[in-house]
Short mmCIF file of C-alpha atoms in Angstrom, two decimals:
data_model
loop_
_atom_site.label_atom_id
_atom_site.label_comp_id
_atom_site.label_asym_id
_atom_site.label_seq_id
_atom_site.Cartn_x
_atom_site.Cartn_y
_atom_site.Cartn_z
CA MET A 1 -18.15 7.49 -22.31
CA LYS A 2 -17.15 5.50 -19.23
CA ILE A 3 -18.98 5.56 -15.89
CA SER A 4 -17.00 5.23 -12.66
CA VAL A 5 -19.19 3.53 -10.05
CA ILE A 6 -17.86 4.15 -6.52
CA SER A 7 -18.94 2.22 -3.41
CA THR A 8 -17.89 1.77 0.19
CA THR A 9 -18.67 -1.33 2.24
CA TYR A 10 -18.48 -2.53 5.81
CA ASN A 11 -20.30 -5.70 6.86
CA SER A 12 -22.66 -5.11 3.94
CA GLU A 13 -23.53 -8.71 3.07
CA LYS A 14 -27.30 -8.35 3.68
CA TYR A 15 -28.14 -6.53 0.44
CA LEU A 16 -24.84 -6.79 -1.44
CA VAL A 17 -25.76 -9.61 -3.83
CA GLU A 18 -28.92 -7.78 -4.89
CA ASN A 19 -26.88 -4.58 -5.24
CA LEU A 20 -24.19 -6.15 -7.43
CA LYS A 21 -26.62 -8.14 -9.58
CA ALA A 22 -28.47 -4.91 -10.43
CA LEU A 23 -25.20 -3.31 -11.48
CA LYS A 24 -24.14 -6.30 -13.58
CA SER A 25 -27.52 -6.30 -15.36
CA GLN A 26 -26.96 -2.86 -16.92
CA THR A 27 -27.31 -2.95 -20.70
CA TYR A 28 -24.58 -0.31 -20.99
CA GLN A 29 -21.42 -2.07 -19.89
CA ASN A 30 -18.70 0.58 -20.24
CA TYR A 31 -18.15 1.19 -16.54
CA GLU A 32 -15.61 0.53 -13.79
CA HIS A 33 -16.49 -0.33 -10.20
CA ILE A 34 -14.24 1.12 -7.50
CA ILE A 35 -14.92 -0.33 -4.04
CA PHE A 36 -13.39 0.55 -0.67
CA ASP A 37 -14.06 -2.01 2.06
CA SER A 38 -13.22 -1.13 5.67
CA CYS A 39 -12.04 -4.62 6.70
CA SER A 40 -15.47 -6.25 6.91
CA THR A 41 -15.79 -9.18 9.33
CA ASP A 42 -18.73 -10.88 7.57
CA ASN A 43 -18.95 -12.27 4.02
CA THR A 44 -18.77 -8.88 2.29
CA VAL A 45 -15.29 -9.26 0.79
CA LYS A 46 -16.04 -12.84 -0.27
CA ILE A 47 -19.14 -11.63 -2.14
CA LEU A 48 -17.24 -8.73 -3.72
CA LYS A 49 -14.56 -11.09 -5.00
CA LYS A 50 -17.19 -13.45 -6.41
CA PHE A 51 -18.60 -10.63 -8.57
CA GLN A 52 -15.19 -9.13 -9.34
CA ASP A 53 -14.07 -8.82 -12.97
CA HIS A 54 -11.58 -6.77 -15.02
CA ARG A 55 -13.59 -3.58 -14.33
CA THR A 56 -13.35 -3.91 -10.55
CA LYS A 57 -10.87 -2.07 -8.32
CA LEU A 58 -11.19 -3.42 -4.78
CA PHE A 59 -9.40 -1.90 -1.79
CA VAL A 60 -9.61 -3.57 1.63
CA GLU A 61 -8.10 -1.54 4.46
CA LYS A 62 -9.11 0.17 7.68
CA ASP A 63 -10.51 3.67 7.17
CA ASN A 64 -11.64 6.68 9.19
CA GLY A 65 -15.28 6.60 8.12
CA ILE A 66 -17.37 6.33 4.97
CA PHE A 67 -16.27 9.66 3.53
CA PHE A 68 -12.61 8.70 3.89
CA GLY A 69 -13.41 5.62 1.80
CA LEU A 70 -15.25 7.64 -0.82
CA ASN A 71 -12.27 9.98 -1.16
CA LYS A 72 -10.08 6.92 -1.75
CA CYS A 73 -12.49 5.85 -4.50
CA LEU A 74 -12.42 9.33 -6.09
CA ASP A 75 -8.61 9.17 -6.20
CA ASN A 76 -8.88 6.11 -8.46
CA VAL A 77 -11.58 7.32 -10.86
CA THR A 78 -10.66 7.06 -14.57
CA GLY A 79 -14.12 7.47 -16.12
CA ASP A 80 -16.07 10.44 -17.47
CA LEU A 81 -18.97 10.33 -14.99
CA ILE A 82 -18.99 9.34 -11.30
CA PHE A 83 -21.91 7.40 -9.83
CA LEU A 84 -22.04 6.87 -6.06
CA TYR A 85 -23.66 3.46 -5.53
CA CYS A 86 -24.23 2.66 -1.85
CA SER A 87 -23.95 -1.00 -0.90
CA ASP A 88 -27.54 -1.34 0.35
CA ASP A 89 -29.12 0.49 -2.60
CA THR A 90 -30.49 -1.06 -5.78
CA ILE A 91 -30.50 0.24 -9.36
CA LYS A 92 -34.10 -0.15 -10.57
CA ASN A 93 -33.67 0.41 -14.30
CA LYS A 94 -31.44 -1.90 -16.36
CA ASN A 95 -31.15 0.81 -19.03
CA LEU A 96 -30.09 3.53 -16.57
CA PHE A 97 -26.48 3.82 -17.75
CA TYR A 98 -27.60 3.72 -21.38
CA GLU A 99 -30.07 6.57 -20.81
CA ILE A 100 -27.33 8.57 -19.08
CA SER A 101 -24.95 7.98 -21.99
CA LYS A 102 -27.49 9.45 -24.43
CA VAL A 103 -27.54 12.84 -22.69
CA TYR A 104 -23.85 12.99 -21.73
CA GLU A 105 -21.89 15.85 -23.29
CA SER A 106 -18.76 16.55 -21.23
CA ARG A 107 -16.91 15.89 -17.98
CA SER A 108 -18.51 18.98 -16.46
CA ASP A 109 -21.97 17.42 -16.74
CA VAL A 110 -24.01 16.74 -13.60
CA ILE A 111 -27.02 14.59 -14.47
CA SER A 112 -29.71 14.13 -11.82
CA THR A 113 -32.38 11.43 -11.57
CA ASP A 114 -35.22 10.59 -9.18
CA VAL A 115 -34.65 8.30 -6.20
CA ASN A 116 -37.07 6.44 -3.94
CA ILE A 117 -36.27 6.09 -0.24
CA VAL A 118 -37.63 2.72 0.83
CA SER A 119 -38.18 1.28 4.30
CA GLU A 120 -35.55 -1.26 5.30
CA LYS A 121 -38.21 -3.11 7.31
CA THR A 122 -41.11 -3.20 4.82
CA ASN A 123 -39.51 -2.21 1.49
CA ASN A 124 -42.34 0.30 1.06
CA ILE A 125 -41.62 3.74 -0.39
CA VAL A 126 -41.38 6.34 2.39
CA ARG A 127 -40.11 9.24 0.28
CA ARG A 128 -39.97 10.07 -3.40
CA TRP A 129 -36.82 12.18 -3.76
CA GLY A 130 -37.53 14.09 -6.94
CA ALA A 131 -34.50 15.82 -8.40
CA PRO A 132 -34.84 19.58 -9.01
CA LYS A 133 -35.36 20.39 -12.67
CA LYS A 134 -33.20 23.50 -12.42
CA LEU A 135 -29.86 24.24 -10.78
CA SER A 136 -30.10 25.16 -7.08
CA HIS A 137 -27.61 25.65 -4.24
CA ILE A 138 -30.01 24.64 -1.47
CA ILE A 139 -32.53 22.23 -3.06
CA LEU A 140 -30.19 19.41 -4.01
CA PRO A 141 -30.91 16.04 -5.63
CA ALA A 142 -30.14 12.75 -3.91
CA HIS A 143 -26.44 12.01 -4.22
CA THR A 144 -27.39 8.38 -4.88
CA GLY A 145 -29.17 9.41 -8.10
CA LEU A 146 -26.47 11.72 -9.44
CA PHE A 147 -23.99 11.21 -12.25
CA ILE A 148 -21.18 13.71 -11.66
CA GLY A 149 -18.68 14.65 -14.33
CA SER A 150 -15.12 13.65 -13.46
CA TYR A 151 -14.08 17.30 -13.79
CA PHE A 152 -15.47 17.63 -10.25
CA LYS A 153 -13.38 14.84 -8.71
CA LYS A 154 -11.07 17.66 -7.62
CA PHE A 155 -13.59 18.18 -4.80
CA ASN A 156 -13.25 15.76 -1.89
CA PHE A 157 -15.62 14.88 0.93
CA ASP A 158 -14.84 16.84 4.10
CA THR A 159 -14.19 14.07 6.64
CA LYS A 160 -14.75 16.32 9.66
CA TYR A 161 -18.48 16.00 8.94
CA LYS A 162 -19.63 12.47 9.77
CA ILE A 163 -23.19 12.69 8.36
CA SER A 164 -23.58 15.74 6.10
CA SER A 165 -20.29 15.68 4.21
CA ASP A 166 -22.22 14.74 1.06
CA PHE A 167 -24.29 17.94 1.46
CA LYS A 168 -21.13 20.05 1.54
CA TYR A 169 -19.64 18.07 -1.36
CA LEU A 170 -22.66 18.67 -3.58
CA ARG A 171 -22.86 22.36 -2.66
CA LYS A 172 -19.27 22.83 -3.82
CA ILE A 173 -20.10 21.17 -7.14
CA PHE A 174 -23.38 23.02 -7.63
CA LYS A 175 -21.70 26.38 -7.02
CA ASP A 176 -18.97 25.73 -9.59
CA ASN A 177 -19.34 28.00 -12.64
CA ASN A 178 -18.43 25.17 -15.01
CA ILE A 179 -21.34 22.92 -14.09
CA ASN A 180 -23.57 21.73 -16.91
CA TYR A 181 -26.65 20.60 -14.97
CA LYS A 182 -29.23 18.27 -16.51
CA PHE A 183 -32.37 16.64 -15.17
CA LEU A 184 -33.31 13.21 -16.49
CA ASN A 185 -36.89 12.24 -15.67
CA ILE A 186 -36.21 8.64 -14.70
CA HIS A 187 -36.43 6.59 -11.49
CA SER A 188 -32.88 5.35 -11.03
CA VAL A 189 -32.33 3.89 -7.55
CA ASP A 190 -34.12 2.60 -4.47
CA GLN A 191 -32.21 3.86 -1.43
CA ARG A 192 -32.82 2.08 1.87
CA ASP A 193 -33.49 4.25 4.89
CA GLY A 194 -30.99 2.58 7.22
CA GLY A 195 -28.09 4.84 6.28
CA ASN A 196 -26.47 7.48 8.48
CA SER A 197 -28.25 10.44 6.89
CA THR A 198 -31.72 8.83 6.91
CA LYS A 199 -31.77 7.33 10.42
CA TYR A 200 -34.26 9.19 12.59
CA SER A 201 -31.80 9.05 15.50
CA ASN A 202 -29.27 11.05 13.46
CA GLN A 203 -31.57 13.84 12.27
CA LEU A 204 -30.58 16.34 14.98
CA LYS A 205 -26.87 15.71 14.35
CA LYS A 206 -27.46 16.05 10.63
CA MET A 207 -29.31 19.34 11.08
CA ILE A 208 -26.46 20.76 13.17
CA GLU A 209 -23.90 19.71 10.56
CA ASP A 210 -26.05 21.12 7.73
CA ILE A 211 -26.25 24.50 9.48
CA LYS A 212 -22.49 24.53 10.13
CA ILE A 213 -21.90 23.88 6.42
CA LEU A 214 -24.25 26.70 5.40
CA ASN A 215 -22.56 28.96 7.95
CA GLU A 216 -19.24 28.41 6.15
CA ASP A 217 -20.67 30.45 3.27
CA SER A 218 -22.27 33.23 5.29
CA LEU A 219 -24.59 33.77 8.24
CA PHE A 220 -27.33 34.66 5.77
CA SER A 221 -27.21 31.14 4.33
CA ILE A 222 -28.67 29.77 7.57
CA PHE A 223 -31.99 31.44 6.74
CA LEU A 224 -32.21 29.29 3.61
CA TYR A 225 -32.28 26.09 5.66
CA PRO A 226 -36.06 26.07 6.27
CA ILE A 227 -36.52 25.92 2.48
CA LYS A 228 -34.53 22.69 2.44
CA ILE A 229 -36.63 21.22 5.27
CA ILE A 230 -39.98 22.19 3.71
CA TYR A 231 -38.95 20.74 0.33
CA LYS A 232 -37.91 17.51 2.05
CA LEU A 233 -41.18 17.20 4.00
CA THR A 234 -43.26 17.52 0.82
CA GLN A 235 -41.62 14.38 -0.55
CA PHE A 236 -42.60 12.02 2.24
CA ARG A 237 -45.54 9.66 1.72
CA TRP A 238 -47.55 10.35 4.86
CA LYS A 239 -49.98 7.69 6.03
CA ILE A 240 -53.38 9.15 6.80
CA LYS A 241 -55.55 6.98 9.05
#
């Protein structure tokens, strides 16, 4: 069983060494790393080349946004499971890939794990994103903690959505009749809160895009959106003074 790790980068030098070291430290080594860099102007490409080995596929070219780059990565996947590893995130368990390999059955597997959202400023946990134990079309796990069977690489990210394309992407997968969903009770990744979908300044834009995506199914789907919001709010670690 081979894992295809996909990443996009742009001026990502700040956390990239930590990110790549965590990947290299995995005890299960049967993986490939497919990286799309959007012509970084800092030391990102230099760092990527330093860590590059025979498992690395590195593309450096101008893109039309992060989801364009992820689609390019998906086009080059040759493994059995796809793991989206953002350049400022960190794998927190060196046995993560090994644990995934033990429960893997087929290329229609989707294996979810728990993710912590951590503050970029303090590194404190601001949200524990617990994956749902059962299949759901509205309560979705963090895409950064998912291992998606390569059967689903036929689905691309919709690049017209600049923030919530991952939400639409996962909904397409979770509605597919061939999905074999599994929950693995393990903390896999720390995801920093500086990304597009977690920035407070982008929350209104994200909400509008989320609703548009739900509206593509039916008008009734919009009424499910409050469930998503309530579930999300319960995961934050509120400070009580």
